Tab-separated table of C-alpha atoms and ligand atoms in Angstrom:
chain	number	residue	atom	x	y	z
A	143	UNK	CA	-74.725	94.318	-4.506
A	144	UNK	CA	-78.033	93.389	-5.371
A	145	UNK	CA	-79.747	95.346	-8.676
A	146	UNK	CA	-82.107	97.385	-6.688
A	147	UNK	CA	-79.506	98.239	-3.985
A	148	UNK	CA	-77.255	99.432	-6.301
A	149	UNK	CA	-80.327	101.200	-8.067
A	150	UNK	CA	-80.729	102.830	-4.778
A	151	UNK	CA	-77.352	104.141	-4.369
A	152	UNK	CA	-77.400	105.904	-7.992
A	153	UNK	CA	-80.974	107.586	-7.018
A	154	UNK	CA	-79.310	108.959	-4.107
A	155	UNK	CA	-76.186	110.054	-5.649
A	156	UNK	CA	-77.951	111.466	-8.571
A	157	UNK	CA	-80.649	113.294	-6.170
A	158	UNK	CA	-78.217	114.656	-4.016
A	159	UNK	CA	-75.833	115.416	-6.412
A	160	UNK	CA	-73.072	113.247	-4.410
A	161	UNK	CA	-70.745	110.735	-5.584
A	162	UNK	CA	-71.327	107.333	-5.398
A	163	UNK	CA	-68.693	106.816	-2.773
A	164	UNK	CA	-69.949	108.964	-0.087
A	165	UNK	CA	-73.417	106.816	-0.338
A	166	UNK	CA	-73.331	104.908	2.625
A	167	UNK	CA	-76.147	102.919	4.710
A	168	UNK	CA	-75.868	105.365	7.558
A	169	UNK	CA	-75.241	108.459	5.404
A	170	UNK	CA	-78.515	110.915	7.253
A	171	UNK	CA	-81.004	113.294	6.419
A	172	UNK	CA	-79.853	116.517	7.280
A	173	UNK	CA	-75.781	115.619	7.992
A	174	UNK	CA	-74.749	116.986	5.159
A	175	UNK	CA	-75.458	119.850	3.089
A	176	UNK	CA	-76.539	118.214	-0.224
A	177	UNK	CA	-79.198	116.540	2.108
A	178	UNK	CA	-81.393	119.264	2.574
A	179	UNK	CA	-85.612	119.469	2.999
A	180	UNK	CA	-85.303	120.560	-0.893
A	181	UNK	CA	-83.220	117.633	-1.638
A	182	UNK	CA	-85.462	114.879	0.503
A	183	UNK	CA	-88.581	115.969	-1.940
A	184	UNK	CA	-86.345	115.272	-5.378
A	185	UNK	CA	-85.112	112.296	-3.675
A	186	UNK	CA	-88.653	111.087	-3.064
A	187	UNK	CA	-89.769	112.146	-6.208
A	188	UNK	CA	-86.931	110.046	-7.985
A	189	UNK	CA	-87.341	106.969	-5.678
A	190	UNK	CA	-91.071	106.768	-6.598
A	191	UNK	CA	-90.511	106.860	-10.285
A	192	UNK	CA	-87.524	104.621	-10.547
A	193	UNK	CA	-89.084	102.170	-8.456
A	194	UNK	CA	-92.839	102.925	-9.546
A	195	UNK	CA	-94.523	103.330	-6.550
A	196	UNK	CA	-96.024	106.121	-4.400
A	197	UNK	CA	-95.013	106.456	-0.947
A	198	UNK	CA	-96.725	107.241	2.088
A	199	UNK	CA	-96.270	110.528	3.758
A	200	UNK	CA	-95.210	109.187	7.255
A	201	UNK	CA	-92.272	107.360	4.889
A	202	UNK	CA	-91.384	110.524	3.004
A	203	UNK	CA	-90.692	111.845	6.632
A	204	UNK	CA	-89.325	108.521	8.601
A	205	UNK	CA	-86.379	108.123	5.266
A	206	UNK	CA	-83.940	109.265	7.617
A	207	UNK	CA	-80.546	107.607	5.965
A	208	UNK	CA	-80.117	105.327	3.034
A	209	UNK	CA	-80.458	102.275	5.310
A	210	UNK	CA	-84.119	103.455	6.338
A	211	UNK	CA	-84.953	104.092	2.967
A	212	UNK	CA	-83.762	100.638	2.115
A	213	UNK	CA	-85.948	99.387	5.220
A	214	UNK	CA	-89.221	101.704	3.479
A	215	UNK	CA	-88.580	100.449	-0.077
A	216	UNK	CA	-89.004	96.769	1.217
A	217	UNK	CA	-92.373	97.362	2.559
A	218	UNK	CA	-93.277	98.757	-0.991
A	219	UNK	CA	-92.579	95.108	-2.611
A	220	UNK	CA	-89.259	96.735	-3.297
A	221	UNK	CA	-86.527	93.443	-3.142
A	222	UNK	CA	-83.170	93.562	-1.729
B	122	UNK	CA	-111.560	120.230	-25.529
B	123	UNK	CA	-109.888	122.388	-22.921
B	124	UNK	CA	-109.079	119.351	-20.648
B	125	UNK	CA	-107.994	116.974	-23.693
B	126	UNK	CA	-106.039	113.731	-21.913
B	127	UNK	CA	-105.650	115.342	-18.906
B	128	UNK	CA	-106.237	113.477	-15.510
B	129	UNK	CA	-108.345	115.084	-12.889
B	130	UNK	CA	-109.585	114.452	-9.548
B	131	UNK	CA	-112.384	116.302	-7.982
B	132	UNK	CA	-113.502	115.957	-4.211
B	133	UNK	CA	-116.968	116.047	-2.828
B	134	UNK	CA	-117.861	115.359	-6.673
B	135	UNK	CA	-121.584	113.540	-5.609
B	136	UNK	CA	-123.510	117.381	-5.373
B	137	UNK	CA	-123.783	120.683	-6.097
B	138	UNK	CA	-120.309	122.320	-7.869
B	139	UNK	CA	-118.174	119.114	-7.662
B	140	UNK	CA	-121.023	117.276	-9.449
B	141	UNK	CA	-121.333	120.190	-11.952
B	142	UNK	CA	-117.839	121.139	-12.235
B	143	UNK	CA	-117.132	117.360	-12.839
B	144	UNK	CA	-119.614	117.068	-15.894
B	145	UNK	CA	-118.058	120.323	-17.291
B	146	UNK	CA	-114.845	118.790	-17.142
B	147	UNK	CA	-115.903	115.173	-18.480
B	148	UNK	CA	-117.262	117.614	-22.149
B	149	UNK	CA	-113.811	119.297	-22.494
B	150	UNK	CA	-112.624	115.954	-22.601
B	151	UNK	CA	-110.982	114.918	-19.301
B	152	UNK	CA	-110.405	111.537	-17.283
B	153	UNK	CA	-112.110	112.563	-14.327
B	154	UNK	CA	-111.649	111.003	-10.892
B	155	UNK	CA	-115.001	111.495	-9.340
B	156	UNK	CA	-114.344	111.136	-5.184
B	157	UNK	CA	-116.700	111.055	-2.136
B	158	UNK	CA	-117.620	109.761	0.753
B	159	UNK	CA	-120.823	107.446	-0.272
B	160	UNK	CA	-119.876	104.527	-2.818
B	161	UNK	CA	-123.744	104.572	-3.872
B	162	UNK	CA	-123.839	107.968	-4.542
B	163	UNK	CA	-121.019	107.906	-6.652
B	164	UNK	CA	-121.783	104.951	-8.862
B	165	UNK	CA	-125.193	107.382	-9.422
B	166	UNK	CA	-123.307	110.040	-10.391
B	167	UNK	CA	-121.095	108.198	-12.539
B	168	UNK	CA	-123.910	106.800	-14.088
B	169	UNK	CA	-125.344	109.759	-14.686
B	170	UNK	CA	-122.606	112.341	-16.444
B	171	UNK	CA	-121.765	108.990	-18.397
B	172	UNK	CA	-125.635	109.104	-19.645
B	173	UNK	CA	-125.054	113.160	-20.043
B	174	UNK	CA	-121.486	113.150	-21.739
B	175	UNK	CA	-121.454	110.018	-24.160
B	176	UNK	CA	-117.864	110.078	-24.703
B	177	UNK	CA	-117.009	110.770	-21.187
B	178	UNK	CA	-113.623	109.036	-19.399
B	179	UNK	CA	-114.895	108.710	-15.931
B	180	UNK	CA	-113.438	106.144	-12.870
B	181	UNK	CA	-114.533	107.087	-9.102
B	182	UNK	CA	-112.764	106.452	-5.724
B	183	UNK	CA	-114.141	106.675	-2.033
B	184	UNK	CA	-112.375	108.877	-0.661
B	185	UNK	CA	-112.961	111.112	3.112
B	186	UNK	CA	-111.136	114.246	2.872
B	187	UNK	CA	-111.414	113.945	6.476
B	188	UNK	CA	-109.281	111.127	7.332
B	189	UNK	CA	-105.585	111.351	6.412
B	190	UNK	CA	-105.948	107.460	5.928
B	191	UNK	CA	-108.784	107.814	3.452
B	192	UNK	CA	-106.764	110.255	1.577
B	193	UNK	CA	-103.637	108.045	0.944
B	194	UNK	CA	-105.591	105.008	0.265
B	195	UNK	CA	-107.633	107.096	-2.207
B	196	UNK	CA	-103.905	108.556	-3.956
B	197	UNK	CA	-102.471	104.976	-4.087
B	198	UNK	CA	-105.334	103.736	-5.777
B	199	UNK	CA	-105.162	107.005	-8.222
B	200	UNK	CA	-101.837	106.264	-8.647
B	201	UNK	CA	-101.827	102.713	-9.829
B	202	UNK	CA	-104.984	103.718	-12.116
B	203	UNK	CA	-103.550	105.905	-13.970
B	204	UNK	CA	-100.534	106.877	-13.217
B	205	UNK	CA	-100.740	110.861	-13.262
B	206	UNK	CA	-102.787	113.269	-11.849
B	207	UNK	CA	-102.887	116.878	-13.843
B	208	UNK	CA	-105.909	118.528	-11.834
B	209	UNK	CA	-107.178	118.224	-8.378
B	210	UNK	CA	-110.360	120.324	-7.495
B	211	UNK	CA	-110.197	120.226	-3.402
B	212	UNK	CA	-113.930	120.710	-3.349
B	213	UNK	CA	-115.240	119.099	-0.262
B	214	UNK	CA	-116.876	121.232	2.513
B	215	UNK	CA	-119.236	121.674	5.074
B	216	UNK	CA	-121.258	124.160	6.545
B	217	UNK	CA	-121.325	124.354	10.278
B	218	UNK	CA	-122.894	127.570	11.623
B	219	UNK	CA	-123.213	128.840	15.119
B	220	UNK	CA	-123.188	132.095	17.238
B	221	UNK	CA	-119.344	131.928	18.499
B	222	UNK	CA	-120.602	130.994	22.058
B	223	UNK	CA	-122.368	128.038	21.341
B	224	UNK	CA	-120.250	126.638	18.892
B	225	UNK	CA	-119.024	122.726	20.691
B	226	UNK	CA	-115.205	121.858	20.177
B	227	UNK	CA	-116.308	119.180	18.066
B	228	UNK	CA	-117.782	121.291	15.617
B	229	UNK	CA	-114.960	123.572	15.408
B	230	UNK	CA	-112.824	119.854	14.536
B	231	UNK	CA	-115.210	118.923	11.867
B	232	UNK	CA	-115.453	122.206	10.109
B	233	UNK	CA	-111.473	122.294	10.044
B	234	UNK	CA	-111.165	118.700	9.263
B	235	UNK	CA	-112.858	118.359	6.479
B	236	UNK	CA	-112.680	122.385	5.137
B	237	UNK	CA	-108.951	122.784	5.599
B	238	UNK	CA	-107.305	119.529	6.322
B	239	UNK	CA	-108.821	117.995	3.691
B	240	UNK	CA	-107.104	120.849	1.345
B	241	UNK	CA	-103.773	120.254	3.222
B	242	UNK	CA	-103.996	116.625	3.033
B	243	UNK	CA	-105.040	116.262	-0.667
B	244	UNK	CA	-102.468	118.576	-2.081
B	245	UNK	CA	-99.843	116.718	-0.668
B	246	UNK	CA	-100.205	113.550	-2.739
B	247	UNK	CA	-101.593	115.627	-5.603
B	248	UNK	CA	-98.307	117.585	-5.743
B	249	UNK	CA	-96.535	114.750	-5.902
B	250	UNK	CA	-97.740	112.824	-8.460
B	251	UNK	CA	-98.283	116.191	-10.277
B	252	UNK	CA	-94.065	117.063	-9.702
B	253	UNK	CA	-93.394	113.549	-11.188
B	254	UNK	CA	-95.599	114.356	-14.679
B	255	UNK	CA	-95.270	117.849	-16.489
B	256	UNK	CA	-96.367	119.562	-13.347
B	257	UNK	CA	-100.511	120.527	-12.988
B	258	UNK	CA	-103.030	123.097	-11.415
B	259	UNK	CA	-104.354	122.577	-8.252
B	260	UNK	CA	-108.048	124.503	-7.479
B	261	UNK	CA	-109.307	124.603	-4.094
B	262	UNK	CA	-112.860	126.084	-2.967
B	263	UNK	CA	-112.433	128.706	-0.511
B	264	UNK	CA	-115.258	131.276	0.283
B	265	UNK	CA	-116.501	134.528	0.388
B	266	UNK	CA	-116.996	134.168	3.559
B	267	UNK	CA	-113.393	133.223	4.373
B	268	UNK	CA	-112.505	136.440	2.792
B	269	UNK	CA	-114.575	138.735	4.222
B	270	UNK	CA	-115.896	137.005	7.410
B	271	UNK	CA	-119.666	137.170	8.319
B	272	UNK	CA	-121.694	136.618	12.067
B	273	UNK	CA	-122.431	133.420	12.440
B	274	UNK	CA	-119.967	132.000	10.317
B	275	UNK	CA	-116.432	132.395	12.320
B	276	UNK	CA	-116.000	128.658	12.366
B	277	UNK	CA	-116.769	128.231	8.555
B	278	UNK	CA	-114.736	131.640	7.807
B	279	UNK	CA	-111.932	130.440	9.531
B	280	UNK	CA	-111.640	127.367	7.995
B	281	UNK	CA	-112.021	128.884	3.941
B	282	UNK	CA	-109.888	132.091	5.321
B	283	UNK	CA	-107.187	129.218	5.537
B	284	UNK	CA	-107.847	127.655	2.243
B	285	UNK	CA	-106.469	131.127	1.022
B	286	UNK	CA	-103.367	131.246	3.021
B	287	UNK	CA	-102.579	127.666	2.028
B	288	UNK	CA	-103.316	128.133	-1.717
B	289	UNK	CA	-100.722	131.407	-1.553
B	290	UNK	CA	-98.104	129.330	0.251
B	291	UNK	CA	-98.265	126.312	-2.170
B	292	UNK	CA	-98.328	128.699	-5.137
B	293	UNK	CA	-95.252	129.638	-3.721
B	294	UNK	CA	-93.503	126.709	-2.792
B	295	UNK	CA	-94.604	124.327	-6.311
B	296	UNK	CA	-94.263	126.758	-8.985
B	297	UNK	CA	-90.939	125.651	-9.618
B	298	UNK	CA	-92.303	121.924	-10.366
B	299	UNK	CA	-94.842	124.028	-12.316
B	300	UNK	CA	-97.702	123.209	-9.995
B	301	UNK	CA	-100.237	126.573	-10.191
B	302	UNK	CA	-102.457	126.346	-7.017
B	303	UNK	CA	-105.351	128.833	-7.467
B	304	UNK	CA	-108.603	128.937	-5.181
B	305	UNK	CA	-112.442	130.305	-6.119
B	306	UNK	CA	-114.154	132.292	-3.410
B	307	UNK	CA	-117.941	131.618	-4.338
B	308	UNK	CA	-120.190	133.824	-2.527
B	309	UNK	CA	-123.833	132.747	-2.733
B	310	UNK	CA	-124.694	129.487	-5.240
B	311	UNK	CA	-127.623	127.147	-5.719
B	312	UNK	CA	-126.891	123.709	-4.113
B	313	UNK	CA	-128.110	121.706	-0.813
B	314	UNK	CA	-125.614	123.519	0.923
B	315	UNK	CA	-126.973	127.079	0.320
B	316	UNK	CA	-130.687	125.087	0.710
B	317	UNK	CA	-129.581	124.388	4.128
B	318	UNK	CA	-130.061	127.839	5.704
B	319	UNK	CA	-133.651	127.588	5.114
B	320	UNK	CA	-135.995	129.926	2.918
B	321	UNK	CA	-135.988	133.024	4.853
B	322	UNK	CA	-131.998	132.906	5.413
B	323	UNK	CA	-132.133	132.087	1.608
B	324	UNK	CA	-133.738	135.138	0.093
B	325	UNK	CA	-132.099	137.295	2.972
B	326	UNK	CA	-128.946	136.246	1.188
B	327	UNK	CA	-130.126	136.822	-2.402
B	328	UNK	CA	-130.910	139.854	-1.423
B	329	UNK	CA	-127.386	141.006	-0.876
B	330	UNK	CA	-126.377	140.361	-3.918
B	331	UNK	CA	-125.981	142.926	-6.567
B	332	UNK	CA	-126.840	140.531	-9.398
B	333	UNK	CA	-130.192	139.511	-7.794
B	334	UNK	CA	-130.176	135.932	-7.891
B	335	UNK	CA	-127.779	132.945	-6.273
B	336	UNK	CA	-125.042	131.806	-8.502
B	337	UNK	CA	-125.309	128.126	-10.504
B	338	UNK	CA	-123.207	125.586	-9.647
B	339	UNK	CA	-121.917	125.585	-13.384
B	340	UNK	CA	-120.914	129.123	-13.104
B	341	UNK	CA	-118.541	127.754	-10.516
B	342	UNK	CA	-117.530	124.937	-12.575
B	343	UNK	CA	-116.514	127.561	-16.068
B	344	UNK	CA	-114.421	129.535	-13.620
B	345	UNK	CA	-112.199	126.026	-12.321
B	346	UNK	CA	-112.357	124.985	-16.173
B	347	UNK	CA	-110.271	128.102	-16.684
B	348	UNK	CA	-108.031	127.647	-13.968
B	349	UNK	CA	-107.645	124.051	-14.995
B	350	UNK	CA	-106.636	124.329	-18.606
B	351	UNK	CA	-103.844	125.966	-20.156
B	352	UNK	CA	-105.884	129.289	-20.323
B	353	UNK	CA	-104.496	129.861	-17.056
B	354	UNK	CA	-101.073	128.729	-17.506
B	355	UNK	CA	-99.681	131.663	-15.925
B	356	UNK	CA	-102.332	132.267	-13.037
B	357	UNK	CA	-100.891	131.421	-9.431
B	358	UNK	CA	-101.372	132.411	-5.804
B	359	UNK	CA	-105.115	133.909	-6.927
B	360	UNK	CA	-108.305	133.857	-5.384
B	361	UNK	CA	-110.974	134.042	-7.837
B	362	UNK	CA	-114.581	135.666	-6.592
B	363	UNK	CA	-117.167	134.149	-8.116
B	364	UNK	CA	-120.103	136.114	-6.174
B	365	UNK	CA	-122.055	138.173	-8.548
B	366	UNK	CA	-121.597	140.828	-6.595
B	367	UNK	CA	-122.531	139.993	-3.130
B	368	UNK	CA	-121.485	142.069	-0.346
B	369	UNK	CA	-121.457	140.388	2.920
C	467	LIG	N1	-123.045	126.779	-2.094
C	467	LIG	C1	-122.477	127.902	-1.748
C	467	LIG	O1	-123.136	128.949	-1.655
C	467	LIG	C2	-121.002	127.976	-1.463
C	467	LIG	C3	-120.443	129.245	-1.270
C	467	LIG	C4	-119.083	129.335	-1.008
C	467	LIG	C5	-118.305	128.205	-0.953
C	467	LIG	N2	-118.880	126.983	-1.155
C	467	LIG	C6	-117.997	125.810	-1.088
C	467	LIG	O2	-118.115	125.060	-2.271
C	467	LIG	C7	-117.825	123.681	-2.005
C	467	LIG	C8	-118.947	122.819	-2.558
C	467	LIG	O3	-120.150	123.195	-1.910
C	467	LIG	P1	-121.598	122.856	-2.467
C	467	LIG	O4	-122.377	124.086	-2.314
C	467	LIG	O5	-121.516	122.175	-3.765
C	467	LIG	O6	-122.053	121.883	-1.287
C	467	LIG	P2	-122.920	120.534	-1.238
C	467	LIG	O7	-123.949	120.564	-2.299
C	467	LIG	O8	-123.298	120.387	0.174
C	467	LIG	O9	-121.818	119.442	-1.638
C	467	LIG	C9	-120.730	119.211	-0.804
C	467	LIG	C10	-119.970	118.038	-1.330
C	467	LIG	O10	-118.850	117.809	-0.448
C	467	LIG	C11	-118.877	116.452	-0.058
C	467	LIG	N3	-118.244	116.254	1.243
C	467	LIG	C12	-118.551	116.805	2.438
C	467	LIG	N4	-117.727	116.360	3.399
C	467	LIG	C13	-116.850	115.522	2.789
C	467	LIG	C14	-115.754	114.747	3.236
C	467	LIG	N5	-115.350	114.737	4.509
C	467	LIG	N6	-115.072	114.003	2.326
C	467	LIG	C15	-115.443	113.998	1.033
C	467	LIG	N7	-116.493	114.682	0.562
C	467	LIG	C16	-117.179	115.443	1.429
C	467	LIG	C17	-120.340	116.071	-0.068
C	467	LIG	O11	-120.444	114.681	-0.117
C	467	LIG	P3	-121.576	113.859	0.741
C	467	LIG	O12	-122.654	113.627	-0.240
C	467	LIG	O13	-120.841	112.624	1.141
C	467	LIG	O14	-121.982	114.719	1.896
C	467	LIG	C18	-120.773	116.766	-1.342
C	467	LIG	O15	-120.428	116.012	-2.474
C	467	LIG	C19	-117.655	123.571	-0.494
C	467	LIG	O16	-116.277	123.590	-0.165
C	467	LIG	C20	-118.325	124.842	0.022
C	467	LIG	O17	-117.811	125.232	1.270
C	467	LIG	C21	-120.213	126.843	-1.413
C-alpha cells in the first residue's frame, strides 16, 4: 500500500471512528452509521489538513466512498 | 491591538464600511485580506491604509461574491497565503430599488446573488478553514431594512432579511467548532451607496433618524471590531443595530 493510501485509510478510520479493517474502497457515504453528514465534515476537515490542501465544495459533496475520495485527492496533486 | 495576529478577510473592502472597517482592523493589528471585484481599485486601497497604518499587514484578492467560482478561487488562494482565516466580514452588497411591480427578474437575481449568496457562499470556505484553526467569528452586513422592511425596498429587504436567518442558522450549526457568526443591521450611513438615492431621498432619510445625522462608515467598522475580537467571545446568533435610532 502506497504511503498516502494507507494515510488515507487511517484519516478515515480515525474520522469515522471505525477500524481499520472495515475501510474498504467501496465502503459509502451514508451506508453506515459512523458515516453520517456530521462525520463527512470531520472527515473533510481531517483530509485537508493531513494532506494540506483545501477542497472544493462540489468534492466535499461528490466523496461518496473511499475510492472517490482517492479519485478527488489525485486531482489535488495528492499521489497514489 | 484587539486583532493582534489574527487573519481576516473582508468583502467589498474598496468603499464605504469595508474600506473603513478594513483600516480599523489593519490599527488593532490584523493581516487583513482586502477583496473586491476591481484589481485597480484594490491595489489603491491597499496603497492607501498602508500610507494610513504604517505598520499595517495587508495582501488583497479579487474576489466576486457573486460567482461561486470567484469565491473558491479567491479561498484557495487565501488558503495557500496564509494558511488560516480567523475573521471574515461578508460585506459586499448592492442596492437595487424598485416599486414591487416593476422590479425585472434579473434584478431580483442580482440583488440575491450578490446580497445573500455571496454570504452563503463565503461562509462556507470561511468555516472551514476557520474549523481547521482555533475556530473564528464570522460578521455579515445585514440591514435595517431586512429587519424591518420598507416600500421600495422588498427586493433589497428580502435579500438582508436572509442574511439574518442565515447568520442564526450558522450560529447554530458552528458553535461547536467555535465559529460565532454575528451580523450588523446598519440603518442609515454615509457612503456611495446611501449617496445613491439622491439628495432629496437623502435628507428624507436623515430625517428619520432620531440621532439627526447618517451614521459613519467607522461607526460600522468599531461595532465588527467588537464582534471580531475576543470582546465578543461569547456573542452568537445576534444582530447588532447600528442605526442611531432610525425608525423606518
Ligand atoms: N450605507 C448604508 O446606509 C447601508 C445601510 C445598511 C446596510 N448597508 C450594507 O453595508 C454593506 C456595505 O455598504 P456600503 O454602504 O459600504 O456600500 P458601497 O459604498 O456601495 O460599497 C459596497 C462595496 O461592495 C462591493 N461589491 C458590490 N458587489 C460586489 C460583488 N459582487 N463582489 C464583491 N464586492 C462587491 C463594492 O465593490 P465595487 O467597487 O466593485 O462595486 C464596494 O466595495 C452592504 O452590504 C450594504 O448593503 C449599507
Amino acid at each position: 500500500m502506497s504511503d498516502n493510501n494507507d494515510k488515507l485509510h487511517q484519516v478515515f478510520a480515525d474520522s469515522l471512528n471505525i477500524d481499520r479493517k472495515r475501510i474498504t474502497d467501496s465502503l459509502g457515504y451514508n451506508t453506515i452509521p459512523e458515516w453520517d453528514s456530521v462525520a463527512h465534515m470531520a472527515l473533510i476537515a481531517a483530509l485537508e489538513n493531513d494532506f494540506d490542501i483545501m477542497l472544493d465544495t462540489d468534492d466535499i459533496v461528490d466523496m461518496s466512498s473511499v475510492a472517490k475520495a482517492r479519485e478527488i485527492l489525485s486531482k489535488y496533486d495528492v499521489q497514489f | 491591538m484587539l486583532l493582534a495576529n489574527k487573519v481576516v478577510l473582508i468583502t467589498g473592502a474598496t468603499r464605504g464600511i469595508g474600506r473603513a472597517t478594513s483600516r480599523l482592523f489593519a490599527q488593532h493589528g490584523a493581516h487583513v485580506v482586502l477583496t473586491g471585484r476591481s484589481q485597480d481599485q484594490l491595489n489603491a486601497v491597499q496603497a492607501e491604509i498602508a500610507e494610513e497604518v504604517p505598520d499595517a499587514r495587508l495582501s488583497h484578492l479579487a474576489l466576486d461574491v457573486s460567482s461561486p467560482e470567484s469565491v473558491r478561487d479567491a479561498f484557495l488562494q487565501l488558503f495557500k497565503l496564509t494558511r488560516r482565516l480567523d475573521v471574515l466580514l461578508s460585506n459586499a452588497g448592492v442596492l437595487d430599488d424598485a416599486l414591487i411591480g416593476m422590479v425585472t427578474p434579473d434584478q431580483i437575481r442580482r440583488v440575491f446573488d450578490t446580497n445573500t449568496y455571496g454570504v452563503l457562499f463565503c461562509a462556507q470556505y470561511a468555516s472551514r478553514l476557520m474549523a481547521r484553526g482555533d475556530g473564528g467569528s464570522i460578521i455579515n452586513i445585514a440591514s435595517i431594512i431586512g429587519v424591518n422592511g420598507n416600500l421600495g425596498q422588498a427586493v433589497y429587504a428580502g435579500s438582508k432579511a436572509a442574511v439574518i436567518g442565515i447568520t442564526k442558522s450558522l450560529s447554530k450549526e458552528l458553535a461547536p467548532a467555535n465559529i460565532r457568526v454575528n451580523a450588523i443591521a446598519p440603518g442609515f450611513i454615509d457612503t456611495d451607496m446611501a449617496r445613491s438615492i439622491g439628495p432629496e431621498k437623502f435628507a428624507e432619510r436623515v430625517a428619520s433618524i432620531k440621532m439627526g445625522r447618517a451614521g459613519t462608515p467607522e461607526e460600522v467598522a468599531k461595532v465588527a471590531l467588537f464582534l471580531a475580537s475576543d470582546l465578543s467571545s461569547y456573542v452568537t446568533g445576534q444582530t447588532i443595530g447600528v442605526d442611531g435610532g432610525m425608525l423606518i
